[in-house]
CSV table of C-alpha atoms in Angstrom, one decimal:
chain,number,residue,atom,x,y,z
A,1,UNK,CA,0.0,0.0,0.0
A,2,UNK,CA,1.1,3.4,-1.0
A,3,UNK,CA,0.7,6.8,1.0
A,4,UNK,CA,0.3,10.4,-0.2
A,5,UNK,CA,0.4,12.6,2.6
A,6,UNK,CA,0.4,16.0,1.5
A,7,UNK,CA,0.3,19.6,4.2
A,8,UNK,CA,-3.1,21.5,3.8
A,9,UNK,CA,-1.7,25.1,2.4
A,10,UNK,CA,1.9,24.4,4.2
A,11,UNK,CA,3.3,27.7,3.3
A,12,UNK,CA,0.5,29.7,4.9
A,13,UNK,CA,0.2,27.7,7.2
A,14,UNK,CA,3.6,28.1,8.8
A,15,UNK,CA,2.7,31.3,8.8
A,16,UNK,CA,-0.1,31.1,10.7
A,17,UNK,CA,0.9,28.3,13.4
A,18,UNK,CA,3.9,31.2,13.6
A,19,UNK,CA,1.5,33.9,14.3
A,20,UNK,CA,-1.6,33.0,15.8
A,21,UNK,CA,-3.2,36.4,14.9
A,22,UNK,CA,-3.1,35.4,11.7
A,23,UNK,CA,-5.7,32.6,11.8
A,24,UNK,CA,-9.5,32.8,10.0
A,25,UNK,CA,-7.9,35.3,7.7
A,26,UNK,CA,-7.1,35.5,3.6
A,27,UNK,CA,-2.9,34.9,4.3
A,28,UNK,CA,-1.3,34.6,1.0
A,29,UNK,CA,2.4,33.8,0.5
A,30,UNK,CA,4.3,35.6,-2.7
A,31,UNK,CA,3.6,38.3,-4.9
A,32,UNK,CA,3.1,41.4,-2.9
A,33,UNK,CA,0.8,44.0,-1.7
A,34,UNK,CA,1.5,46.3,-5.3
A,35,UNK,CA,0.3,43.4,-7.3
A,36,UNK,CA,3.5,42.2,-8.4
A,37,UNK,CA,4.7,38.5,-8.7
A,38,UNK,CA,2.9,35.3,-8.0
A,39,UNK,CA,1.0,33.8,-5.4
A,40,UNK,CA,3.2,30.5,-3.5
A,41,UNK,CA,0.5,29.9,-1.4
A,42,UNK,CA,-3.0,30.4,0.2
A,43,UNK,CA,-4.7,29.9,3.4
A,44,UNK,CA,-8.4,28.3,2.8
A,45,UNK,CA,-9.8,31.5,3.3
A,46,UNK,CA,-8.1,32.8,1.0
A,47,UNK,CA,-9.4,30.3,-1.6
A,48,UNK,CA,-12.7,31.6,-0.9
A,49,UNK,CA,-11.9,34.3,-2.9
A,50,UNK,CA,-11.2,32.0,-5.7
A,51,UNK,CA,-7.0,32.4,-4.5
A,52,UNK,CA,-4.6,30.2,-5.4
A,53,UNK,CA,-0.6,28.9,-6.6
A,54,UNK,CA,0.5,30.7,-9.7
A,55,UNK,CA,-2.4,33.2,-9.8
A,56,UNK,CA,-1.0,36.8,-10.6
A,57,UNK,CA,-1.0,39.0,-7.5
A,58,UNK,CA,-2.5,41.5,-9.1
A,59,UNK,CA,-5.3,39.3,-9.2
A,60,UNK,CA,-5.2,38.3,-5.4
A,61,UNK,CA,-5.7,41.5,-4.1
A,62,UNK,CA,-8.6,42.3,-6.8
A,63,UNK,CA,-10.3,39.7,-5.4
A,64,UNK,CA,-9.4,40.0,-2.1
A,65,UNK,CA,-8.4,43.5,-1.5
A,66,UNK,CA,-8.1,42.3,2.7
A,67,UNK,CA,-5.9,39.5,1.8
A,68,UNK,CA,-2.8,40.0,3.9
A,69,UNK,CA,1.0,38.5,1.7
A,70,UNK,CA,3.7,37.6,3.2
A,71,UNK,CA,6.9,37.0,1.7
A,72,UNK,CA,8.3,33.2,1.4
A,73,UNK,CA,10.7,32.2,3.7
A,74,UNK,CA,11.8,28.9,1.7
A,75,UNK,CA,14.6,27.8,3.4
A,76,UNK,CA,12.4,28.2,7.1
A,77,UNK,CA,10.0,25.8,4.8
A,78,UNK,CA,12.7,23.3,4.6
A,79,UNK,CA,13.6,23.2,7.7
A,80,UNK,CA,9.9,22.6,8.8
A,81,UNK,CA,10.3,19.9,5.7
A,82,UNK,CA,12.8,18.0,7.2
A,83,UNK,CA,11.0,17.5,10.6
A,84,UNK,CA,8.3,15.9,8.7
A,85,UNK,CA,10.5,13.9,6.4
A,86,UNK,CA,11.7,12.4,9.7
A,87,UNK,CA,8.3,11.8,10.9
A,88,UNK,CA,7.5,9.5,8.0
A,89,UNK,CA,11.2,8.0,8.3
A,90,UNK,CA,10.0,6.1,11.7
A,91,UNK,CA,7.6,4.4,10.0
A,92,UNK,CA,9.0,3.6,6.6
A,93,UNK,CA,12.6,3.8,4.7
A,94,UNK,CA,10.7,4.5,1.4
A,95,UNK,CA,9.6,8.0,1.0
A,96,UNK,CA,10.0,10.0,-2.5
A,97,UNK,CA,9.7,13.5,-2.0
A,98,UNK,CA,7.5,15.5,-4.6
A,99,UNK,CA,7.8,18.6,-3.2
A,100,UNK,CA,8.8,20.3,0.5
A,101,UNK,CA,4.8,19.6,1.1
A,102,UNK,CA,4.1,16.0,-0.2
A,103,UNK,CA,5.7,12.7,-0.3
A,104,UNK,CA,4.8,9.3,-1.4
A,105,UNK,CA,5.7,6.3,1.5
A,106,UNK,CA,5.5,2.9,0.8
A,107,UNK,CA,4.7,1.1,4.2
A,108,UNK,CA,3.8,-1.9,2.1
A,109,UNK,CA,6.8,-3.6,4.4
A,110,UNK,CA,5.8,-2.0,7.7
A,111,UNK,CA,2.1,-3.4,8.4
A,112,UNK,CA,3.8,-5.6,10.9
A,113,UNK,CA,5.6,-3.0,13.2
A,114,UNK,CA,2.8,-0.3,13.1
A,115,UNK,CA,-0.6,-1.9,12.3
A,116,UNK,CA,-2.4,-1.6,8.8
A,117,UNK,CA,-2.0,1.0,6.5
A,118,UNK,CA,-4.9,3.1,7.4
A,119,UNK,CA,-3.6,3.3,11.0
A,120,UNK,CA,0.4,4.0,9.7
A,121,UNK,CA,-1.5,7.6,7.9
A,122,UNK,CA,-3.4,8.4,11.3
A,123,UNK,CA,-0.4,8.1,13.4
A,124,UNK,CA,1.8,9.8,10.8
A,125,UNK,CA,-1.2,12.6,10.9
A,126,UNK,CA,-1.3,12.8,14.6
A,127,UNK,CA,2.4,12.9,14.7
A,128,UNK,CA,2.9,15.5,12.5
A,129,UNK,CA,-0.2,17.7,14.1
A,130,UNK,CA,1.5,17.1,17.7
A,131,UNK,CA,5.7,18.1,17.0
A,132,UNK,CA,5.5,19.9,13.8
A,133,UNK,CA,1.5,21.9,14.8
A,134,UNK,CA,0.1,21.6,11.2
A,135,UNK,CA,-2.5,19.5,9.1
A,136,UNK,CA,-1.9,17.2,6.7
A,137,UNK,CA,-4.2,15.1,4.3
A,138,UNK,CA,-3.1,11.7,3.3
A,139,UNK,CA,-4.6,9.3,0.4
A,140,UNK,CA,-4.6,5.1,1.3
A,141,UNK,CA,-4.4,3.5,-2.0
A,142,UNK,CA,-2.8,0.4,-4.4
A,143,UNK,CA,-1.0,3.0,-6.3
A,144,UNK,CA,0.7,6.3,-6.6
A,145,UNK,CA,-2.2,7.5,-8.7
A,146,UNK,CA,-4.9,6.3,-6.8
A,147,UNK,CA,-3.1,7.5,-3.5
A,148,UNK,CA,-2.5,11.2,-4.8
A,149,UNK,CA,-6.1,11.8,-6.1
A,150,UNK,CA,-7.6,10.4,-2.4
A,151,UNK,CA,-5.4,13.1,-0.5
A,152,UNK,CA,-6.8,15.6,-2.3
A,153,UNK,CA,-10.7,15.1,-1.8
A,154,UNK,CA,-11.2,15.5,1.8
A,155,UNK,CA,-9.1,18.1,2.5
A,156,UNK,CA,-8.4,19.7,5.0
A,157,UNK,CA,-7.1,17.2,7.8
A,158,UNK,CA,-8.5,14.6,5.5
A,159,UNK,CA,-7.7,10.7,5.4
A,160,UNK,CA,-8.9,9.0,2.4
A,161,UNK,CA,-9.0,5.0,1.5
A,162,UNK,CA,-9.2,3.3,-1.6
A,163,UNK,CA,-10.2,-0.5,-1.1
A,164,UNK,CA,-7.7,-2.4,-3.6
A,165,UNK,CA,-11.2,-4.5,-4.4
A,166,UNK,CA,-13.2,-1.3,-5.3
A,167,UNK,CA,-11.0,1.0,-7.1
A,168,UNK,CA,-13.1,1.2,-10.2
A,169,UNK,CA,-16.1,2.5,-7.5
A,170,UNK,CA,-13.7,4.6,-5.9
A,171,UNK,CA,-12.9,6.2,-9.7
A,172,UNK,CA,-15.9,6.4,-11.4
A,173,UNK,CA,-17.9,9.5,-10.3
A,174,UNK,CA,-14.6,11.3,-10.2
A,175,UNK,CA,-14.6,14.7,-12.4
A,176,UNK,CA,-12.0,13.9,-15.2
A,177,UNK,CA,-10.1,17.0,-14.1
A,178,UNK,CA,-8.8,14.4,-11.3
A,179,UNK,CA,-6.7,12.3,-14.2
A,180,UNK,CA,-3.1,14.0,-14.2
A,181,UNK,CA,-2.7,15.7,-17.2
A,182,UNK,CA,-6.0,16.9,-17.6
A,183,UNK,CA,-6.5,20.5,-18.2
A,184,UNK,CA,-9.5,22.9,-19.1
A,185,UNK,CA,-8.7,22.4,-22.9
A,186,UNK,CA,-8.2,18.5,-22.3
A,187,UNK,CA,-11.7,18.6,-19.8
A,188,UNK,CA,-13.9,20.3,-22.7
A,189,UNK,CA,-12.5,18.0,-25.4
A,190,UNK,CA,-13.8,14.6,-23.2
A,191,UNK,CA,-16.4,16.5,-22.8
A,192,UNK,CA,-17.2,17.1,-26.3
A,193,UNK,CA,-16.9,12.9,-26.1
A,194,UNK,CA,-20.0,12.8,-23.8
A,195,UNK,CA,-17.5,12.3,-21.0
A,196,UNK,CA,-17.7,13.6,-17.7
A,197,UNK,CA,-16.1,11.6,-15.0
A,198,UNK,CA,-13.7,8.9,-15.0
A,199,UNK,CA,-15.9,6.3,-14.9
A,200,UNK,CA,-17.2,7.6,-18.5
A,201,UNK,CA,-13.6,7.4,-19.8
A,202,UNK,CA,-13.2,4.5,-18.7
A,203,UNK,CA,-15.7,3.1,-21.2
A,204,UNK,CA,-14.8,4.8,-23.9
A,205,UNK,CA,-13.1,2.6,-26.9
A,206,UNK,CA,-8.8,2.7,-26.9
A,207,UNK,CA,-9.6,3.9,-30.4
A,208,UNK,CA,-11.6,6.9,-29.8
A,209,UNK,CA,-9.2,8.1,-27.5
A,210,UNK,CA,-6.2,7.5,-29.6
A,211,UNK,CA,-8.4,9.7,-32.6
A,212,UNK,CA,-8.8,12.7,-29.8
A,213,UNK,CA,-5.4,12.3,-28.1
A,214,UNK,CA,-2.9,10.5,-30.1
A,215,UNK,CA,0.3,9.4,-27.8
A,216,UNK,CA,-1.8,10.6,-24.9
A,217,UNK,CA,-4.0,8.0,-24.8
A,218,UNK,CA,-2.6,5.0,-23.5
A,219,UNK,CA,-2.5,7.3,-20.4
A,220,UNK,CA,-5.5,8.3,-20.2
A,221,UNK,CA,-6.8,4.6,-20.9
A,222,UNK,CA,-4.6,3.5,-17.9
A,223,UNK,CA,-5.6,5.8,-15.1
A,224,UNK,CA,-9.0,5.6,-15.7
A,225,UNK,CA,-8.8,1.7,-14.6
A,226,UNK,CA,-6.7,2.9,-11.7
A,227,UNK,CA,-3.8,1.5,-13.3
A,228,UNK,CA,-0.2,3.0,-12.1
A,229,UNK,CA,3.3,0.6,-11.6
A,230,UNK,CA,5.6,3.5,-10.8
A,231,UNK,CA,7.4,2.5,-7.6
A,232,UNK,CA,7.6,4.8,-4.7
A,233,UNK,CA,11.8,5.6,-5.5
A,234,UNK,CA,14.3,7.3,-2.5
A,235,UNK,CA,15.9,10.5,-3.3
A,236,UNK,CA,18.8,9.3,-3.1
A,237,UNK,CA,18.1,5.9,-6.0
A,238,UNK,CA,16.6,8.4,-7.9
A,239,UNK,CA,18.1,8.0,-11.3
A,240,UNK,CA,17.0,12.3,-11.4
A,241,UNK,CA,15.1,14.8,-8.9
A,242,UNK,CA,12.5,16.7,-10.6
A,243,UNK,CA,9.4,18.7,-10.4
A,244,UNK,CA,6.8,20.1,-12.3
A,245,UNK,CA,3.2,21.7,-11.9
A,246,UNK,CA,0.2,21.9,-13.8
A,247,UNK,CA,-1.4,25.4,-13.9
A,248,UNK,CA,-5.1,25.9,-13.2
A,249,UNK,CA,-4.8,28.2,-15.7
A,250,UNK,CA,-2.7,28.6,-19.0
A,251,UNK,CA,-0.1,31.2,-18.3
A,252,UNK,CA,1.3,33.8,-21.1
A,253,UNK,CA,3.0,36.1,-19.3
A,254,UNK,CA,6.8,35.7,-19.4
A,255,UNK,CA,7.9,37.3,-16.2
A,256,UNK,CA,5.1,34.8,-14.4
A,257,UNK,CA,6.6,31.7,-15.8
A,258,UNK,CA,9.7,33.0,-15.1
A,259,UNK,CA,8.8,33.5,-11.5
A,260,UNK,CA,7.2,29.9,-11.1
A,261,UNK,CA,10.2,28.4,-12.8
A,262,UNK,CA,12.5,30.0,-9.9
A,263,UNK,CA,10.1,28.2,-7.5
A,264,UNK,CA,10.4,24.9,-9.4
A,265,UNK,CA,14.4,25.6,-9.5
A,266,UNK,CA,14.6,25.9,-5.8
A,267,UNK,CA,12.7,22.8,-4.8
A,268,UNK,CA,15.0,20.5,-6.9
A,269,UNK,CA,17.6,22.5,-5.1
A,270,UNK,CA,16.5,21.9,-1.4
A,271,UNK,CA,16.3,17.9,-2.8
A,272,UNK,CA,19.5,18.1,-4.0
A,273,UNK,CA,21.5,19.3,-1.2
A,274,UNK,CA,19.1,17.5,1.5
A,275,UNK,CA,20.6,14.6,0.1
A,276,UNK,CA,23.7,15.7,-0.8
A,277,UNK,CA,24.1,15.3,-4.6
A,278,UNK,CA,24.8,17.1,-7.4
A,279,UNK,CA,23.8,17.0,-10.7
A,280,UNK,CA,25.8,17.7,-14.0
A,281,UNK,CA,22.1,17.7,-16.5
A,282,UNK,CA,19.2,20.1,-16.3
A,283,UNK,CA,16.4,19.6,-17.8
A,284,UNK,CA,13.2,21.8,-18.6
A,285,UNK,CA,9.8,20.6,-19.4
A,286,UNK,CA,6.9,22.7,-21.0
A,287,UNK,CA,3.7,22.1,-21.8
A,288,UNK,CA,1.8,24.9,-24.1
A,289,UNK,CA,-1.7,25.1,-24.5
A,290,UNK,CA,-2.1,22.9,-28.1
A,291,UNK,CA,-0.3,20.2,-26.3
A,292,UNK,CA,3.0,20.4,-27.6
A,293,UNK,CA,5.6,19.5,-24.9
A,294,UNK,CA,9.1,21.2,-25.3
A,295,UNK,CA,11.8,19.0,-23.6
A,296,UNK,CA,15.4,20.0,-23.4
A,297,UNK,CA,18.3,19.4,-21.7
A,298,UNK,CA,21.5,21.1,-20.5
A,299,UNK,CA,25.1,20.0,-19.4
A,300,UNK,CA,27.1,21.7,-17.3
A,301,UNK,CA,31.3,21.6,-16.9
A,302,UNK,CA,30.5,20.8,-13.2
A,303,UNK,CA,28.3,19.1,-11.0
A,304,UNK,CA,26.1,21.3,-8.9
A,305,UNK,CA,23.4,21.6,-6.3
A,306,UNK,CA,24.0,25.7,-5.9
A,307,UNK,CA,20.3,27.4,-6.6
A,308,UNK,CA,21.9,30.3,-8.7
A,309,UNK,CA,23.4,28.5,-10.7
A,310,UNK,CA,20.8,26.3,-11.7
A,311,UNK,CA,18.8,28.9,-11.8
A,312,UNK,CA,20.7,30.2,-14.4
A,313,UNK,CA,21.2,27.8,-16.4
A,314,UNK,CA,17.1,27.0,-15.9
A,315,UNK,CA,16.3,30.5,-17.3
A,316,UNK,CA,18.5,30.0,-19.9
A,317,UNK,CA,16.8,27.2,-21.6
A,318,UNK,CA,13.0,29.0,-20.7
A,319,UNK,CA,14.2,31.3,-22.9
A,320,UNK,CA,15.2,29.1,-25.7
A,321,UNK,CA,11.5,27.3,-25.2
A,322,UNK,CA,9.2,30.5,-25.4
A,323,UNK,CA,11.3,32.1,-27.9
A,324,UNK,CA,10.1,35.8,-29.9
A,325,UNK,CA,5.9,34.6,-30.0
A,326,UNK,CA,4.6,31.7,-28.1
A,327,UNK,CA,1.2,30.1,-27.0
A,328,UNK,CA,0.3,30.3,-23.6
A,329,UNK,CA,1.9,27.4,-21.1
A,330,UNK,CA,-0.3,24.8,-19.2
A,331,UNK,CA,2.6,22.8,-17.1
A,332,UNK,CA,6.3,23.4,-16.7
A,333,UNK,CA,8.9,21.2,-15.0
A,334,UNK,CA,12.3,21.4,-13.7
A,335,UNK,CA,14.8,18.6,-13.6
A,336,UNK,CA,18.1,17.3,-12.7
A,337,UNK,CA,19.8,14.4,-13.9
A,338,UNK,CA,23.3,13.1,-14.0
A,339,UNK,CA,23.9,13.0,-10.6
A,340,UNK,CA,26.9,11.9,-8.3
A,341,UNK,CA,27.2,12.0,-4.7
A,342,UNK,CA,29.9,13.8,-3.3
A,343,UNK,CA,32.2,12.0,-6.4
A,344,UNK,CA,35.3,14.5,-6.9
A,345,UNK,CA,35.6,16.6,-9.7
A,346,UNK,CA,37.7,18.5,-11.6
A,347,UNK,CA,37.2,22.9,-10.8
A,348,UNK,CA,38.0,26.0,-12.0
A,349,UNK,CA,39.8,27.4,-9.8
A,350,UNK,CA,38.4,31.1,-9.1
A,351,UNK,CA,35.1,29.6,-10.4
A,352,UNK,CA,35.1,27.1,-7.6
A,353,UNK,CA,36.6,30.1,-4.6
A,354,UNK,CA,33.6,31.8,-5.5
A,355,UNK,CA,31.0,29.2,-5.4
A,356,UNK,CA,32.3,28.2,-2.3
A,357,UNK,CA,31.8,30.9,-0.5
A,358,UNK,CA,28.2,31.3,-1.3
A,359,UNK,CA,28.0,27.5,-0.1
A,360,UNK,CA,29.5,27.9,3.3
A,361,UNK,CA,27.9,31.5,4.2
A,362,UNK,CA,24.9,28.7,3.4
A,363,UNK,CA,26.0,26.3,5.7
A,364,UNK,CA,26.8,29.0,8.5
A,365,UNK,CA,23.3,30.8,7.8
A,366,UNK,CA,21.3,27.6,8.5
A,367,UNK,CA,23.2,26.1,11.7
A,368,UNK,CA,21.9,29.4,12.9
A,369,UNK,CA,18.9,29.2,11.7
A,370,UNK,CA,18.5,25.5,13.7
A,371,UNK,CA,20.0,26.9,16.7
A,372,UNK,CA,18.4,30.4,16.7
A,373,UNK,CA,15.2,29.9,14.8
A,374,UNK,CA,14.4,31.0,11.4
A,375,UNK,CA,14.3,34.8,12.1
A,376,UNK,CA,17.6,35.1,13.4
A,377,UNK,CA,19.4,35.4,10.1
A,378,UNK,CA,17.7,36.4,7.1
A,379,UNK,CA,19.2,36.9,2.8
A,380,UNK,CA,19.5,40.6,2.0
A,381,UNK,CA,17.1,39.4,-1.0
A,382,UNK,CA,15.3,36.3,-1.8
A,383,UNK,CA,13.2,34.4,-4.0
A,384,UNK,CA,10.2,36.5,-3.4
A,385,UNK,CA,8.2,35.8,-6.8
A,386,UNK,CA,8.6,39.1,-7.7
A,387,UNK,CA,7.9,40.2,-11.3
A,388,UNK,CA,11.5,42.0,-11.1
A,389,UNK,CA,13.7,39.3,-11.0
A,390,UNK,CA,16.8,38.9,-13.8
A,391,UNK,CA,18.0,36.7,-15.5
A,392,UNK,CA,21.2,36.2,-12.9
A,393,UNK,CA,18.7,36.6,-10.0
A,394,UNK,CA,19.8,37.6,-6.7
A,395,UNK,CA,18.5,34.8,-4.7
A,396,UNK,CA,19.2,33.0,-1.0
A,397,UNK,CA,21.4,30.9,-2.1
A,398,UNK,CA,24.8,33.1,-2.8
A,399,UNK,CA,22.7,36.6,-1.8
């Protein structure tokens, strides 16, 4: 059995277990109050207003003029990251991060130490709720699939189970938005199918979806039976750490995807130096509205888990992708591949004095930061989401 336990709004709310004065109100982290940059995260009352991840933050405050931003404090988000990592490490060796707020577990080996797999996401819940002081959702299922769509439908604070013997019941009345990879455009032409939920996919001929969606639809096929054999894979077996989003909405504006690809950039970052690897191959994903998928890759002289330079690298091949004119984006990933840990390798040498300066003013900021608390130190400038940041952007991790 596979877990998906996933924080309910973690940004915002580290905020607001942070600040009690805080709670029952709009909190959104990024962009800021003059409408510039992105939105990280919102509290659920923000998402009342219709708030939420990569919405402009012009658009936040127009619909929430009372909504109150915050900045990001990413690396304070780690931290809080780590102690639930460690959480699920008492129950289970196998945990793949997807993000600093999700993770899959397989406790498929562990039903014999801690009880049934039901009971290993309530005491990983309750856990997490009494040392850490935030909610978290989890999904109980056969699969990674199956276990990422149950998190997500009883949130918050929710615990979802998928019986192994009723997964096409569990399925079936679903929305077809659920299936990854289905967007608004994707939604409308299933719907123009006469389908609705995933159940009506699911009966739909191999051939008609091959007609609508060509090479997509052997996925589509699979995951509306439930169907997923992707194992549950450790940071450090991972063959490459990536990560990716799907927006809600497709996204034009350059300086927004720009913004959001920063935010991709440092979360394979955090991964990589959590586990301390480095990675010579960098890898950008994109998704535009007609379904084309741009995929590229980059090498670089050096291996490298430093967020600036990734980052500009990253930017580098975004800008190859969009080009003069392009259509509007509906997903964009980040990746890094060819990775070694801790192998030596051959430096410049005043490239490699400077690097390594940013790297241990890093190490010295964040043994304060666990001894002093997150405040004590803070980057003169950080990744903020701002609609300002350059193509060499000042960030935490050398700033």
């Amino acid at each position: 059995m596979i877990l998906h336990i996933d924080m309910d709004a973690f940004y915002a709310s580290v905020e607001i277990r942070d600040d009690p004065r805080l709670r029952g109100k709009p909190v959104v982290v990024g962009g800021s109050p003059q409408g510039r940059g992105v939105v990280s995260a919102a509290s659920y009352e923000a998402r009342e207003f219709g708030i939420h991840s990569a919405m402009p933050a012009s658009q936040a405050i127009r619909r929430c003029p009372d909504a109150i931003f915050i900045k990001p404090r990413m690396r304070y988000y780690a931290a809080i990251s780590r102690q639930i990592r460690e959480i699920f490490g008492r129950y289970t060796s196998l945990v793949e991060p997807l993000s600093l707020d999700e993770a899959f577990l397989d406790v498929s080996g562990c039903v014999r130490l801690f009880g049934e797999a039901r009971q290993i996401a309530r005491d990983i819940k309750r856990d997490i709720r009494r040392e850490v002081g935030l909610m978290a959702s989890a999904g109980v299922a056969p699969n990674k699939f199956l276990a990422k769509v149950a998190s997500d439908l009883d949130k918050p604070d929710g615990l979802v189970y998928v019986d192994p013997d009723d997964i096409h019941g569990f399925l079936d009345p679903l929305p077809i938005a659920r299936v990854w990879g289905v967007g608004p455009q994707t939604e409308k032409k299933f719907n123009s199918l006469g389908a609705t939920t995933i159940g009506h996919v699911r009966h739909l001929p191999l051939e008609t979806l091959k007609l609508a969606f060509g090479v997509n639809s052997d996925h589509f096929w699979r995951l509306a039976r439930g169907l997923d054999s992707r194992q549950v894979v450790c940071d450090r077996d991972a063959k490459s750490i990536s990560h990716e989003t799907t927006f809600s909405f497709d996204i034009s504006q350059r300086e927004l995807l720009r913004a959001w690809l920063l935010e991709l950039i440092e979360q394979v970052a955090i991964r990589l130096r959590r586990n301390e690897i480095k990675a010579r191959t960098l890898k950008l994903k994109i998704r535009f509205s007609d379904f084309r998928t741009w995929v590229r890759s980059h090498s670089i002289s050096e291996p490298t888990h430093t967020t600036r330079v990734l980052c500009k690298h990253g930017l580098q091949l975004l800008e190859q992708a969009l080009g003069e004119d392009h259509p509007p984006v509906r997903l964009l990933g980040f990746g890094a591949a060819n990775l070694s840990h801790g192998l030596p390798v051959q430096k410049s040498l005043f490239e490699w004095q400077r690097l390594e300066k940013f790297q241990r003013l890093d190490e010295q900021c964040d043994e304060l930061r666990e001894k002093l608390g997150a405040m004590a130190i803070r980057s003169a400038t950080s990744l903020q989401h701002q609609i300002r940041l350059r193509p060499d952007p000042r960030i935490e991790d050398g700033d």
